[in-house]
PDB file of C-alpha atoms in Angstrom:
ATOM      1  CA  UNK H   1      61.842 153.913  57.887  1.00 85.00           C
ATOM      2  CA  UNK H   2      59.558 153.724  61.583  1.00 97.00           C
ATOM      3  CA  UNK H   3      61.692 154.539  64.611  1.00 98.00           C
ATOM      4  CA  UNK H   4      58.965 152.226  67.338  1.00 98.00           C
ATOM      5  CA  UNK H   5      59.063 152.635  70.580  1.00 98.00           C
ATOM      6  CA  UNK H   6      58.247 149.539  73.097  1.00 98.00           C
ATOM      7  CA  UNK H   7      57.185 150.872  76.288  1.00 98.00           C
ATOM      8  CA  UNK H   8      58.520 148.975  78.805  1.00 98.00           C
ATOM      9  CA  UNK H   9      58.070 147.204  82.721  1.00 98.00           C
ATOM     10  CA  UNK H  10      60.237 145.617  84.233  1.00 98.00           C
ATOM     11  CA  UNK H  11      57.984 142.393  84.059  1.00 98.00           C
ATOM     12  CA  UNK H  12      57.429 142.095  88.436  1.00 98.00           C
ATOM     13  CA  UNK H  13      55.098 140.871  90.160  1.00 97.00           C
ATOM     14  CA  UNK H  14      52.108 143.910  91.415  1.00 96.00           C
ATOM     15  CA  UNK H  15      53.223 146.055  88.556  1.00 98.00           C
ATOM     16  CA  UNK H  16      52.918 145.170  85.417  1.00 98.00           C
ATOM     17  CA  UNK H  17      49.081 143.563  83.893  1.00 98.00           C
ATOM     18  CA  UNK H  18      47.486 144.134  87.989  1.00 97.00           C
ATOM     19  CA  UNK H  19      43.181 144.108  85.705  1.00 97.00           C
ATOM     20  CA  UNK H  20      44.124 141.372  84.434  1.00 98.00           C
ATOM     21  CA  UNK H  21      45.374 139.345  87.190  1.00 97.00           C
ATOM     22  CA  UNK H  22      42.024 140.944  88.798  1.00 98.00           C
ATOM     23  CA  UNK H  23      40.072 139.010  86.334  1.00 97.00           C
ATOM     24  CA  UNK H  24      40.812 136.086  85.511  1.00 97.00           C
ATOM     25  CA  UNK H  25      42.403 133.227  87.257  1.00 96.00           C
ATOM     26  CA  UNK H  26      45.991 133.283  87.181  1.00 97.00           C
ATOM     27  CA  UNK H  27      48.111 135.112  89.582  1.00 97.00           C
ATOM     28  CA  UNK H  28      50.375 138.636  89.734  1.00 97.00           C
ATOM     29  CA  UNK H  29      53.308 136.071  89.207  1.00 98.00           C
ATOM     30  CA  UNK H  30      51.188 134.482  86.009  1.00 98.00           C
ATOM     31  CA  UNK H  31      50.405 137.439  84.371  1.00 98.00           C
ATOM     32  CA  UNK H  32      54.284 138.719  84.706  1.00 98.00           C
ATOM     33  CA  UNK H  33      55.228 135.735  82.682  1.00 98.00           C
ATOM     34  CA  UNK H  34      52.088 136.731  80.362  1.00 98.00           C
ATOM     35  CA  UNK H  35      53.160 139.776  80.528  1.00 98.00           C
ATOM     36  CA  UNK H  36      57.152 139.322  80.036  1.00 98.00           C
ATOM     37  CA  UNK H  37      56.473 136.726  77.210  1.00 98.00           C
ATOM     38  CA  UNK H  38      53.647 139.957  75.041  1.00 98.00           C
ATOM     39  CA  UNK H  39      57.029 142.174  74.915  1.00 98.00           C
ATOM     40  CA  UNK H  40      58.771 140.092  73.686  1.00 98.00           C
ATOM     41  CA  UNK H  41      57.023 138.871  70.941  1.00 98.00           C
ATOM     42  CA  UNK H  42      57.096 142.406  69.899  1.00 98.00           C
ATOM     43  CA  UNK H  43      60.299 142.739  70.286  1.00 98.00           C
ATOM     44  CA  UNK H  44      60.595 140.285  68.317  1.00 98.00           C
ATOM     45  CA  UNK H  45      57.898 141.977  65.283  1.00 98.00           C
ATOM     46  CA  UNK H  46      59.815 145.490  65.367  1.00 98.00           C
ATOM     47  CA  UNK H  47      63.244 144.207  64.993  1.00 97.00           C
ATOM     48  CA  UNK H  48      62.620 141.699  61.853  1.00 96.00           C
ATOM     49  CA  UNK H  49      60.830 144.571  60.346  1.00 97.00           C
ATOM     50  CA  UNK H  50      62.541 147.164  58.460  1.00 96.00           C
ATOM     51  CA  UNK H  51      61.861 150.115  61.432  1.00 96.00           C
ATOM     52  CA  UNK H  52      64.364 150.593  63.957  1.00 97.00           C
ATOM     53  CA  UNK H  53      63.829 149.551  67.789  1.00 98.00           C
ATOM     54  CA  UNK H  54      64.314 151.401  70.588  1.00 98.00           C
ATOM     55  CA  UNK H  55      62.982 149.836  74.213  1.00 98.00           C
ATOM     56  CA  UNK H  56      62.231 152.859  76.295  1.00 98.00           C
ATOM     57  CA  UNK H  57      61.706 151.455  79.688  1.00 98.00           C
ATOM     58  CA  UNK H  58      60.438 153.512  83.050  1.00 98.00           C
ATOM     59  CA  UNK H  59      63.165 154.187  84.843  1.00 98.00           C
ATOM     60  CA  UNK H  60      62.660 153.375  88.686  1.00 98.00           C
ATOM     61  CA  UNK H  61      62.905 156.962  89.294  1.00 97.00           C
ATOM     62  CA  UNK H  62      59.373 156.699  87.982  1.00 97.00           C
ATOM     63  CA  UNK H  63      58.655 152.488  89.464  1.00 98.00           C
ATOM     64  CA  UNK H  64      56.291 152.038  92.435  1.00 97.00           C
ATOM     65  CA  UNK H  65      58.751 151.568  95.888  1.00 97.00           C
ATOM     66  CA  UNK H  66      57.056 148.362  96.848  1.00 97.00           C
ATOM     67  CA  UNK H  67      58.642 147.379  92.213  1.00 97.00           C
ATOM     68  CA  UNK H  68      61.884 148.624  92.226  1.00 97.00           C
ATOM     69  CA  UNK H  69      64.080 145.886  92.824  1.00 97.00           C
ATOM     70  CA  UNK H  70      68.147 145.544  93.600  1.00 97.00           C
ATOM     71  CA  UNK H  71      67.509 144.844  90.016  1.00 98.00           C
ATOM     72  CA  UNK H  72      67.664 147.957  88.489  1.00 98.00           C
ATOM     73  CA  UNK H  73      64.812 148.269  86.002  1.00 98.00           C
ATOM     74  CA  UNK H  74      67.012 148.183  82.401  1.00 98.00           C
ATOM     75  CA  UNK H  75      68.804 145.175  83.502  1.00 98.00           C
ATOM     76  CA  UNK H  76      65.508 143.926  83.800  1.00 98.00           C
ATOM     77  CA  UNK H  77      63.955 145.220  80.197  1.00 98.00           C
ATOM     78  CA  UNK H  78      66.839 144.339  79.477  1.00 98.00           C
ATOM     79  CA  UNK H  79      67.863 140.368  79.993  1.00 98.00           C
ATOM     80  CA  UNK H  80      63.666 140.232  78.481  1.00 98.00           C
ATOM     81  CA  UNK H  81      64.711 141.400  75.272  1.00 98.00           C
ATOM     82  CA  UNK H  82      67.980 139.554  74.948  1.00 98.00           C
ATOM     83  CA  UNK H  83      65.549 136.387  75.696  1.00 98.00           C
ATOM     84  CA  UNK H  84      64.159 137.318  72.767  1.00 98.00           C
ATOM     85  CA  UNK H  85      66.423 138.441  70.127  1.00 97.00           C
ATOM     86  CA  UNK H  86      69.598 137.257  68.423  1.00 94.00           C
ATOM     87  CA  UNK H  87      71.298 140.097  68.883  1.00 94.00           C
ATOM     88  CA  UNK H  88      71.181 143.853  71.012  1.00 95.00           C
ATOM     89  CA  UNK H  89      73.635 145.759  68.864  1.00 91.00           C
ATOM     90  CA  UNK H  90      71.454 147.716  67.010  1.00 91.00           C
ATOM     91  CA  UNK H  91      68.395 147.997  69.241  1.00 96.00           C
ATOM     92  CA  UNK H  92      68.536 151.328  71.224  1.00 97.00           C
ATOM     93  CA  UNK H  93      67.208 151.902  74.881  1.00 98.00           C
ATOM     94  CA  UNK H  94      65.961 155.136  76.661  1.00 98.00           C
ATOM     95  CA  UNK H  95      64.254 155.140  79.393  1.00 98.00           C
ATOM     96  CA  UNK H  96      60.601 157.123  79.143  1.00 98.00           C
ATOM     97  CA  UNK H  97      60.542 160.788  81.065  1.00 97.00           C
ATOM     98  CA  UNK H  98      57.443 161.613  82.246  1.00 96.00           C
ATOM     99  CA  UNK H  99      54.601 161.431  84.884  1.00 92.00           C
ATOM    100  CA  UNK H 100      51.897 159.100  83.119  1.00 95.00           C
ATOM    101  CA  UNK H 101      51.388 156.776  80.186  1.00 95.00           C
ATOM    102  CA  UNK H 102      50.148 159.869  77.933  1.00 97.00           C
ATOM    103  CA  UNK H 103      52.933 161.851  78.419  1.00 97.00           C
ATOM    104  CA  UNK H 104      55.953 159.727  78.093  1.00 97.00           C
ATOM    105  CA  UNK H 105      54.167 158.025  75.086  1.00 97.00           C
ATOM    106  CA  UNK H 106      54.233 162.222  74.036  1.00 98.00           C
ATOM    107  CA  UNK H 107      57.592 163.065  75.104  1.00 98.00           C
ATOM    108  CA  UNK H 108      59.033 160.175  73.242  1.00 98.00           C
ATOM    109  CA  UNK H 109      57.265 160.530  69.784  1.00 98.00           C
ATOM    110  CA  UNK H 110      58.262 164.589  70.272  1.00 97.00           C
ATOM    111  CA  UNK H 111      62.085 164.127  71.419  1.00 97.00           C
ATOM    112  CA  UNK H 112      62.237 161.391  67.820  1.00 97.00           C
ATOM    113  CA  UNK H 113      61.137 164.065  65.482  1.00 97.00           C
ATOM    114  CA  UNK H 114      61.244 167.151  66.443  1.00 96.00           C
ATOM    115  CA  UNK H 115      65.224 166.577  68.154  1.00 96.00           C
ATOM    116  CA  UNK H 116      66.305 163.099  66.289  1.00 95.00           C
ATOM    117  CA  UNK H 117      65.062 164.138  62.945  1.00 87.00           C
ATOM    118  CA  UNK H 118      63.586 160.187  62.711  1.00 96.00           C
ATOM    119  CA  UNK H 119      60.521 160.824  59.858  1.00 97.00           C
ATOM    120  CA  UNK H 120      58.178 158.740  62.174  1.00 98.00           C
ATOM    121  CA  UNK H 121      57.586 157.662  65.583  1.00 98.00           C
ATOM    122  CA  UNK H 122      55.111 155.163  66.693  1.00 98.00           C
ATOM    123  CA  UNK H 123      54.309 153.870  69.881  1.00 98.00           C
ATOM    124  CA  UNK H 124      53.327 150.202  71.335  1.00 98.00           C
ATOM    125  CA  UNK H 125      52.503 148.794  74.390  1.00 95.00           C
ATOM    126  CA  UNK H 126      53.573 145.061  75.908  1.00 97.00           C
ATOM    127  CA  UNK H 127      49.572 144.252  75.286  1.00 97.00           C
ATOM    128  CA  UNK H 128      48.848 143.663  71.743  1.00 97.00           C
ATOM    129  CA  UNK H 129      50.161 139.965  71.540  1.00 97.00           C
ATOM    130  CA  UNK H 130      50.079 140.104  67.485  1.00 98.00           C
ATOM    131  CA  UNK H 131      51.569 143.127  66.358  1.00 98.00           C
ATOM    132  CA  UNK H 132      53.715 141.398  64.027  1.00 97.00           C
ATOM    133  CA  UNK H 133      56.242 142.544  60.743  1.00 97.00           C
ATOM    134  CA  UNK H 134      54.050 142.224  57.998  1.00 97.00           C
ATOM    135  CA  UNK H 135      51.400 146.015  60.393  1.00 98.00           C
ATOM    136  CA  UNK H 136      54.688 146.977  61.301  1.00 98.00           C
ATOM    137  CA  UNK H 137      55.761 147.763  58.383  1.00 98.00           C
ATOM    138  CA  UNK H 138      52.352 148.147  56.225  1.00 98.00           C
ATOM    139  CA  UNK H 139      51.703 150.748  59.052  1.00 98.00           C
ATOM    140  CA  UNK H 140      55.435 152.610  57.989  1.00 98.00           C
ATOM    141  CA  UNK H 141      53.595 152.719  54.202  1.00 98.00           C
ATOM    142  CA  UNK H 142      50.781 154.523  56.105  1.00 98.00           C
ATOM    143  CA  UNK H 143      52.740 157.011  57.233  1.00 98.00           C
ATOM    144  CA  UNK H 144      54.266 157.551  54.418  1.00 97.00           C
ATOM    145  CA  UNK H 145      50.470 158.971  53.339  1.00 97.00           C
ATOM    146  CA  UNK H 146      49.128 159.787  56.566  1.00 98.00           C
ATOM    147  CA  UNK H 147      50.490 162.428  59.753  1.00 98.00           C
ATOM    148  CA  UNK H 148      48.524 159.651  62.297  1.00 98.00           C
ATOM    149  CA  UNK H 149      48.361 155.262  62.356  1.00 98.00           C
ATOM    150  CA  UNK H 150      46.015 153.798  64.786  1.00 98.00           C
ATOM    151  CA  UNK H 151      45.675 149.615  64.870  1.00 98.00           C
ATOM    152  CA  UNK H 152      42.672 149.314  65.943  1.00 98.00           C
ATOM    153  CA  UNK H 153      41.972 147.233  68.777  1.00 98.00           C
ATOM    154  CA  UNK H 154      38.053 146.395  70.805  1.00 96.00           C
ATOM    155  CA  UNK H 155      36.638 149.062  73.407  1.00 96.00           C
ATOM    156  CA  UNK H 156      38.155 151.973  71.353  1.00 97.00           C
ATOM    157  CA  UNK H 157      42.160 151.250  72.563  1.00 98.00           C
ATOM    158  CA  UNK H 158      45.031 151.062  70.058  1.00 98.00           C
ATOM    159  CA  UNK H 159      47.742 148.309  69.722  1.00 98.00           C
ATOM    160  CA  UNK H 160      49.819 150.165  67.956  1.00 98.00           C
ATOM    161  CA  UNK H 161      50.428 154.671  67.567  1.00 98.00           C
ATOM    162  CA  UNK H 162      52.739 156.499  64.777  1.00 98.00           C
ATOM    163  CA  UNK H 163      52.763 159.947  63.811  1.00 98.00           C
ATOM    164  CA  UNK H 164      55.126 161.675  62.128  1.00 98.00           C
ATOM    165  CA  UNK H 165      54.358 165.174  63.303  1.00 97.00           C
ATOM    166  CA  UNK H 166      53.325 165.383  66.864  1.00 97.00           C
ATOM    167  CA  UNK H 167      50.958 166.233  68.224  1.00 98.00           C
ATOM    168  CA  UNK H 168      48.876 167.446  71.329  1.00 97.00           C
ATOM    169  CA  UNK H 169      49.702 164.058  74.164  1.00 97.00           C
ATOM    170  CA  UNK H 170      48.391 165.226  76.391  1.00 96.00           C
ATOM    171  CA  UNK H 171      45.653 162.274  78.113  1.00 96.00           C
ATOM    172  CA  UNK H 172      45.657 161.424  74.355  1.00 95.00           C
ATOM    173  CA  UNK H 173      45.954 157.884  75.930  1.00 93.00           C
ATOM    174  CA  UNK H 174      41.974 158.237  77.578  1.00 86.00           C
ATOM    175  CA  UNK H 175      39.799 155.762  77.113  1.00 89.00           C
ATOM    176  CA  UNK H 176      38.817 155.402  73.835  1.00 97.00           C
ATOM    177  CA  UNK H 177      42.370 156.218  73.303  1.00 97.00           C
ATOM    178  CA  UNK H 178      41.414 155.163  69.003  1.00 98.00           C
ATOM    179  CA  UNK H 179      38.587 158.177  69.083  1.00 97.00           C
ATOM    180  CA  UNK H 180      41.226 160.599  71.203  1.00 97.00           C
ATOM    181  CA  UNK H 181      44.564 160.212  69.113  1.00 98.00           C
ATOM    182  CA  UNK H 182      41.882 160.721  65.817  1.00 98.00           C
ATOM    183  CA  UNK H 183      40.956 163.676  67.165  1.00 97.00           C
ATOM    184  CA  UNK H 184      44.211 165.021  68.202  1.00 97.00           C
ATOM    185  CA  UNK H 185      45.995 163.987  64.530  1.00 98.00           C
ATOM    186  CA  UNK H 186      42.624 166.785  62.721  1.00 98.00           C
ATOM    187  CA  UNK H 187      42.311 168.381  65.557  1.00 97.00           C
ATOM    188  CA  UNK H 188      46.789 169.024  63.991  1.00 97.00           C
ATOM    189  CA  UNK H 189      46.070 168.638  60.438  1.00 97.00           C
ATOM    190  CA  UNK H 190      46.930 165.655  60.212  1.00 97.00           C
ATOM    191  CA  UNK H 191      45.380 162.559  57.782  1.00 98.00           C
ATOM    192  CA  UNK H 192      44.611 159.774  59.771  1.00 98.00           C
ATOM    193  CA  UNK H 193      44.591 156.089  58.760  1.00 98.00           C
ATOM    194  CA  UNK H 194      44.058 152.799  60.579  1.00 98.00           C
ATOM    195  CA  UNK H 195      45.491 149.482  60.464  1.00 98.00           C
ATOM    196  CA  UNK H 196      43.273 146.349  61.287  1.00 97.00           C
ATOM    197  CA  UNK H 197      41.370 145.182  64.152  1.00 97.00           C
ATOM    198  CA  UNK H 198      43.752 142.846  66.716  1.00 97.00           C
ATOM    199  CA  UNK H 199      42.876 142.270  70.237  1.00 97.00           C
ATOM    200  CA  UNK H 200      45.119 142.677  72.975  1.00 98.00           C
ATOM    201  CA  UNK H 201      44.897 141.366  76.227  1.00 98.00           C
ATOM    202  CA  UNK H 202      44.259 143.772  79.751  1.00 98.00           C
ATOM    203  CA  UNK H 203      41.726 141.543  81.579  1.00 97.00           C
ATOM    204  CA  UNK H 204      40.605 138.549  81.698  1.00 97.00           C
ATOM    205  CA  UNK H 205      37.663 138.862  79.363  1.00 96.00           C
ATOM    206  CA  UNK H 206      40.058 140.930  76.559  1.00 98.00           C
ATOM    207  CA  UNK H 207      41.500 136.602  76.373  1.00 98.00           C
ATOM    208  CA  UNK H 208      37.801 135.788  75.623  1.00 97.00           C
ATOM    209  CA  UNK H 209      38.679 137.024  72.335  1.00 96.00           C
ATOM    210  CA  UNK H 210      43.603 136.267  71.887  1.00 97.00           C
ATOM    211  CA  UNK H 211      42.928 132.837  72.895  1.00 97.00           C
ATOM    212  CA  UNK H 212      41.076 131.085  70.081  1.00 96.00           C
ATOM    213  CA  UNK H 213      42.413 133.078  67.782  1.00 96.00           C
ATOM    214  CA  UNK H 214      45.318 131.767  69.087  1.00 96.00           C
ATOM    215  CA  UNK H 215      44.656 128.076  69.137  1.00 95.00           C
ATOM    216  CA  UNK H 216      43.711 128.869  65.523  1.00 96.00           C
ATOM    217  CA  UNK H 217      46.246 130.247  63.646  1.00 95.00           C
ATOM    218  CA  UNK H 218      48.044 126.880  65.937  1.00 95.00           C
ATOM    219  CA  UNK H 219      45.923 124.676  64.424  1.00 95.00           C
ATOM    220  CA  UNK H 220      45.937 126.822  60.453  1.00 97.00           C
ATOM    221  CA  UNK H 221      49.321 126.216  61.105  1.00 96.00           C
ATOM    222  CA  UNK H 222      50.013 130.606  60.334  1.00 94.00           C
ATOM    223  CA  UNK H 223      51.743 132.343  62.173  1.00 92.00           C
ATOM    224  CA  UNK H 224      51.629 132.742  65.982  1.00 96.00           C
ATOM    225  CA  UNK H 225      53.441 134.691  68.356  1.00 98.00           C
ATOM    226  CA  UNK H 226      55.620 131.585  70.164  1.00 98.00           C
ATOM    227  CA  UNK H 227      57.097 133.088  73.811  1.00 98.00           C
ATOM    228  CA  UNK H 228      52.927 134.109  73.741  1.00 98.00           C
ATOM    229  CA  UNK H 229      51.593 130.778  72.930  1.00 97.00           C
ATOM    230  CA  UNK H 230      53.973 129.261  74.932  1.00 97.00           C
ATOM    231  CA  UNK H 231      52.739 130.826  78.315  1.00 98.00           C
ATOM    232  CA  UNK H 232      49.541 130.017  77.144  1.00 97.00           C
ATOM    233  CA  UNK H 233      49.764 126.400  76.520  1.00 96.00           C
ATOM    234  CA  UNK H 234      52.016 126.408  79.959  1.00 97.00           C
ATOM    235  CA  UNK H 235      49.089 127.943  81.957  1.00 96.00           C
ATOM    236  CA  UNK H 236      46.699 126.278  80.640  1.00 96.00           C
ATOM    237  CA  UNK H 237      44.544 128.285  79.745  1.00 96.00           C
ATOM    238  CA  UNK H 238      41.019 128.138  77.430  1.00 95.00           C
ATOM    239  CA  UNK H 239      37.316 128.668  77.121  1.00 96.00           C
ATOM    240  CA  UNK H 240      34.786 127.176  77.831  1.00 94.00           C
ATOM    241  CA  UNK H 241      31.394 127.604  76.731  1.00 93.00           C
ATOM    242  CA  UNK H 242      29.860 124.920  79.252  1.00 86.00           C
ATOM    243  CA  UNK H 243      27.827 127.484  80.949  1.00 81.00           C
ATOM    244  CA  UNK H 244      25.424 129.904  79.829  1.00 88.00           C
ATOM    245  CA  UNK H 245      28.403 132.287  78.842  1.00 90.00           C
ATOM    246  CA  UNK H 246      31.506 131.926  77.689  1.00 94.00           C
ATOM    247  CA  UNK H 247      34.583 132.100  80.381  1.00 94.00           C
ATOM    248  CA  UNK H 248      37.979 131.554  80.479  1.00 96.00           C
ATOM    249  CA  UNK H 249      39.465 128.197  82.432  1.00 94.00           C
ATOM    250  CA  UNK H 250      42.451 126.373  83.668  1.00 92.00           C
ATOM    251  CA  UNK H 251      43.455 122.780  82.129  1.00 87.00           C
TER     252      UNK H 251
END
C-alpha cells in the first residue's frame, strides 16, 4: 500500500497559484479558488484509492509573513479537506519540514520510508486536476516492480512522484523535474517507470491544455474532476481560436 502525501498550502490570495494569476485572465483571488478546487479533487482521488492519504500542509512558520492569518494553516487546509471528503477519520494531517519544495517533499518521503516503514510513498501537489483513483492505483501497482514511478506532464514536469526507496532529493524538483527525478532514481540504482501524460496547471498557457480536455470529458460523459470543472464554469473560462494563436478568455 502506498502512502500519498498531498503537499497543501492554505488556499490564500497571493500565496497559491500566483504564476497562474500573472499569466491568465484570473485574479489572485480567483486562482486561489482554482487551487482549492484542484486540491479538493486530488484529495478525493487519493481518498478513494487503495492508498493512504496524508495531507502534508505547509505550517505557519514556513509561510511568508503576509500569508499568515488568524486562522492557522492547518485549520485552513483541514477546512478544505472537510468540504471535499465525507469523513476525515482516516486522513492524516502532518506539517511539512524544510526550506524548499524539494526539501519538504524529500523529507516527507524519506520519513515515511525509513521511519514508518511504509512499502512505498508518493508526493503530489495541487496542480494536476486529472489525477484519478485509477491513476493512483496504477502507480501503486507499478511501484511493486520499480523503485521510482513518475506521472509525466508537459515541459518536463510531473504530477506524481512515487518511491520505494529514498533518493537524493536535493533540488530534485528542479526543472525539468521529470529528468531530474529519473536521474536521481537511476543514480540510486533503481528502476524508473512512468504514468500516462496528464496536464498540470501552473500558468495561463497550461489552461490551453486543461480546458479542452475538461470540456471534452464533460461532453463525453466521462469522469471529470468535479470541483475543478465547477470553478472553471463559474469563472467562465474557455479557449478561443479566433486569433492567430489560441488563448484563454472569459465569458
